[in-house]
Amino acid sequence: MKPSEKCIEKTKQSLSALGQIESRTQFGGYSLSVEKIVFALVSDGELYLRASEPMQHYRRHRHLQPYIFYKRGQSLHLKYFRVDNVLWHQHETLLELSRGSLNEARACRASASSRHRLKDLPNLSLNIELLLRETGITTANQLAKLGAKESWLRLKACNSHLGLNTLYALQGAIMGKHLQVLPAPLKAELTSWYQAYLQRVHGPHPAAKTGQ
């Protein structure tokens, strides 16, 4: 077994409390992740943890070597730090630092997702993004949390001309799909909900127009 493979197996055993650790090739070595969140790297048989607040505190007392990635004659310092022999033998500290690295990676992913422009989601135009912002929906996370129906109701209050297709569009945006490829049972459920809404608003026998 190669040194990096041994290091990966050792890491999986030592940090099993974090969850199921997966590995894949990256940066000339391997990345380690839990639920697809990368928190560590393995290179040349050495483990490097992602920078985090607990790591920063730890490094005030002990120096840890940063990970340097070499490519085309240039060096790139990544914010990962080597787990040395001392730290390997401090299991509780190692686990705490690793958990901090994982939490930091999760927070960064959530922050990046929240900055995703609504207009960049499937089916959503700049006009829909502006309307959503008027209703207080400014991020993809907020849209997903509210759901297509509640978001559509908020839009409808701002623009009475919006119809069933916009409801489909919102659901598709949340799922990352074009509205034309939404599963048929889901479209049927949305249509039923939409028609029930029209009945409440316009009476028992509304014309089921799809609208915009």
Coordinates of C-alpha atoms in Angstrom, one line a residue:
M1 CA 0.0 0.0 0.0
K2 CA 1.3 3.4 -0.9
P3 CA 2.1 6.0 1.8
S4 CA -0.9 8.2 0.9
E5 CA -3.2 5.3 0.8
K6 CA -2.0 4.3 4.3
C7 CA -2.5 7.9 5.5
I8 CA -6.1 7.9 4.1
E9 CA -6.9 4.6 5.9
K10 CA -5.4 5.9 9.2
T11 CA -7.4 9.1 8.9
K12 CA -10.6 7.3 8.3
Q13 CA -10.0 5.2 11.4
S14 CA -8.9 8.1 13.6
L15 CA -11.7 10.5 12.5
S16 CA -14.6 8.1 12.1
A17 CA -16.6 10.3 14.5
L18 CA -16.9 12.9 11.7
G19 CA -18.9 10.5 9.5
Q20 CA -18.1 8.5 6.5
I21 CA -14.9 9.9 5.0
E22 CA -14.6 9.7 1.2
S23 CA -11.4 10.3 -0.8
R24 CA -10.7 11.3 -4.4
T25 CA -7.7 12.5 -6.4
Q26 CA -7.1 16.3 -6.2
F27 CA -4.1 18.7 -6.4
G28 CA -1.7 15.9 -7.2
G29 CA -2.8 14.0 -4.1
Y30 CA -6.2 13.2 -2.5
S31 CA -9.0 15.3 -1.0
L32 CA -11.0 13.9 2.0
S33 CA -14.6 14.8 2.4
V34 CA -17.7 14.1 4.5
E35 CA -21.0 14.3 2.6
K36 CA -19.1 15.8 -0.3
I37 CA -17.6 18.6 1.9
V38 CA -13.8 18.7 1.6
F39 CA -12.1 19.3 4.9
A40 CA -8.6 17.8 4.4
L41 CA -6.0 16.8 1.8
V42 CA -3.5 13.9 1.7
S43 CA -0.2 14.4 -0.2
D44 CA 2.9 12.2 -0.2
G45 CA 1.6 10.3 2.8
E46 CA 0.8 13.4 4.9
L47 CA -2.5 14.7 6.1
Y48 CA -3.3 18.4 5.8
L49 CA -6.4 20.0 7.5
R50 CA -8.3 22.9 6.2
A51 CA -7.8 26.2 8.0
S52 CA -10.4 27.1 10.6
E53 CA -10.8 29.1 13.8
P54 CA -9.8 26.2 16.0
M55 CA -6.8 25.7 13.8
Q56 CA -5.8 29.3 14.0
H57 CA -6.0 29.2 17.8
Y58 CA -3.9 26.0 17.8
R59 CA -1.3 27.5 15.5
R60 CA -0.7 30.3 18.0
H61 CA 1.0 27.7 20.2
R62 CA 2.5 25.3 17.7
H63 CA 3.8 25.8 14.2
L64 CA 2.2 23.6 11.5
Q65 CA 3.6 23.4 8.0
P66 CA 1.3 24.8 5.3
Y67 CA 0.5 22.8 2.2
I68 CA 2.3 24.0 -0.9
F69 CA 1.0 22.9 -4.3
Y70 CA 3.5 23.1 -7.2
K71 CA 2.3 23.5 -10.7
R72 CA 4.2 24.5 -13.9
G73 CA 7.1 25.7 -11.8
Q74 CA 5.0 27.9 -9.6
S75 CA 4.1 27.4 -5.9
L76 CA 0.7 27.9 -4.5
H77 CA 0.1 28.1 -0.7
L78 CA -3.2 26.5 0.1
K79 CA -4.9 27.1 3.5
Y80 CA -4.3 23.6 4.7
F81 CA -1.8 22.6 7.5
R82 CA 0.1 19.4 8.0
V83 CA -0.8 17.1 10.9
D84 CA 2.6 16.3 12.4
N85 CA 3.5 13.3 14.6
V86 CA 2.7 15.3 17.8
L87 CA -0.8 16.1 16.6
W88 CA -1.4 12.5 15.5
H89 CA -0.8 11.4 19.1
Q90 CA -3.2 14.0 20.5
H91 CA -6.4 12.3 19.3
E92 CA -8.9 14.5 21.0
T93 CA -7.2 17.6 19.7
L94 CA -6.9 16.2 16.2
L95 CA -10.6 15.3 16.2
E96 CA -11.5 18.8 17.4
L97 CA -9.4 20.5 14.7
S98 CA -10.8 18.2 12.0
R99 CA -14.3 18.9 13.1
G100 CA -13.5 22.6 12.9
S101 CA -12.1 22.2 9.4
L102 CA -15.3 20.4 8.3
N103 CA -17.5 23.0 9.9
E104 CA -15.5 25.8 8.2
A105 CA -15.9 24.1 4.8
R106 CA -19.6 23.7 5.4
A107 CA -20.0 27.3 6.2
C108 CA -18.1 28.4 3.1
R109 CA -20.3 26.3 0.9
A110 CA -23.4 27.7 2.5
S111 CA -22.2 31.2 2.1
A112 CA -21.3 30.6 -1.6
S113 CA -24.8 29.1 -2.2
S114 CA -26.5 32.1 -0.6
R115 CA -24.7 34.5 -2.9
H116 CA -25.9 32.6 -6.0
R117 CA -27.9 35.1 -8.2
L118 CA -31.5 34.1 -8.6
K119 CA -31.5 34.9 -12.3
D120 CA -28.8 32.3 -12.7
L121 CA -31.1 29.5 -11.6
P122 CA -32.9 27.5 -14.3
N123 CA -36.1 29.2 -15.6
L124 CA -35.6 32.5 -13.8
S125 CA -35.1 35.8 -15.7
L126 CA -33.8 39.1 -14.4
N127 CA -37.4 40.3 -14.2
I128 CA -38.4 37.4 -11.9
E129 CA -35.3 38.0 -9.8
L130 CA -36.3 41.6 -9.3
L131 CA -39.9 40.6 -8.4
L132 CA -38.6 38.1 -5.9
R133 CA -36.4 40.7 -4.4
E134 CA -39.4 42.9 -3.9
T135 CA -41.0 40.2 -1.9
G136 CA -37.9 39.8 0.3
I137 CA -36.6 36.7 -1.5
T138 CA -33.0 37.5 -2.3
T139 CA -31.1 34.2 -2.3
A140 CA -31.5 30.7 -3.7
N141 CA -31.5 29.4 -0.1
Q142 CA -34.5 31.6 0.8
L143 CA -36.3 30.4 -2.3
A144 CA -35.8 26.8 -1.5
K145 CA -36.7 27.3 2.1
L146 CA -40.0 29.0 1.3
G147 CA -40.8 26.6 -1.5
A148 CA -42.4 27.2 -4.9
K149 CA -45.9 27.7 -3.7
E150 CA -45.2 30.3 -1.0
S151 CA -42.8 32.1 -3.3
W152 CA -45.4 32.1 -6.1
L153 CA -48.0 33.6 -3.8
R154 CA -45.7 36.4 -2.9
L155 CA -45.0 37.1 -6.5
K156 CA -48.7 37.0 -7.3
A157 CA -49.3 39.7 -4.8
C158 CA -46.9 41.9 -6.7
N159 CA -48.0 40.9 -10.2
S160 CA -51.5 39.5 -10.8
H161 CA -50.7 38.4 -14.3
L162 CA -48.4 35.5 -13.2
G163 CA -49.8 32.1 -13.7
L164 CA -49.1 28.4 -13.6
N165 CA -45.9 28.5 -15.8
T166 CA -44.3 30.7 -13.2
L167 CA -45.1 28.2 -10.5
Y168 CA -43.5 25.5 -12.6
A169 CA -40.5 27.8 -13.2
L170 CA -40.0 28.4 -9.5
Q171 CA -40.2 24.6 -8.7
G172 CA -37.7 23.9 -11.4
A173 CA -35.3 26.6 -10.2
I174 CA -35.4 25.0 -6.7
M175 CA -34.7 21.6 -8.2
G176 CA -32.1 22.8 -10.7
K177 CA -34.3 21.6 -13.6
H178 CA -35.9 23.2 -16.7
L179 CA -39.7 23.5 -16.1
Q180 CA -40.3 21.3 -19.1
V181 CA -38.6 18.3 -17.5
L182 CA -40.3 18.4 -14.1
P183 CA -41.7 15.0 -13.2
A184 CA -45.3 14.6 -14.4
P185 CA -46.7 13.7 -10.9
L186 CA -45.1 16.9 -9.5
K187 CA -46.5 19.0 -12.3
A188 CA -49.9 17.5 -11.7
E189 CA -49.8 18.3 -8.0
L190 CA -48.7 21.9 -8.7
T191 CA -51.5 22.2 -11.3
S192 CA -54.1 20.9 -8.8
W193 CA -52.8 23.4 -6.1
Y194 CA -52.9 26.2 -8.7
Q195 CA -56.5 25.4 -9.7
A196 CA -57.6 25.2 -6.1
Y197 CA -56.1 28.7 -5.6
L198 CA -58.1 30.0 -8.5
Q199 CA -61.3 28.6 -7.1
R200 CA -60.7 30.3 -3.8
V201 CA -60.0 33.6 -5.4
H202 CA -62.3 33.6 -8.4
G203 CA -65.1 31.2 -7.6
P204 CA -66.0 27.5 -8.0
H205 CA -65.5 27.3 -11.8
P206 CA -62.5 29.4 -12.9
A207 CA -60.9 29.1 -16.3
A208 CA -57.7 27.2 -15.8
K209 CA -55.3 29.5 -17.6
T210 CA -51.7 28.8 -17.4
G211 CA -50.6 32.5 -17.6
Q212 CA -47.0 33.5 -17.7

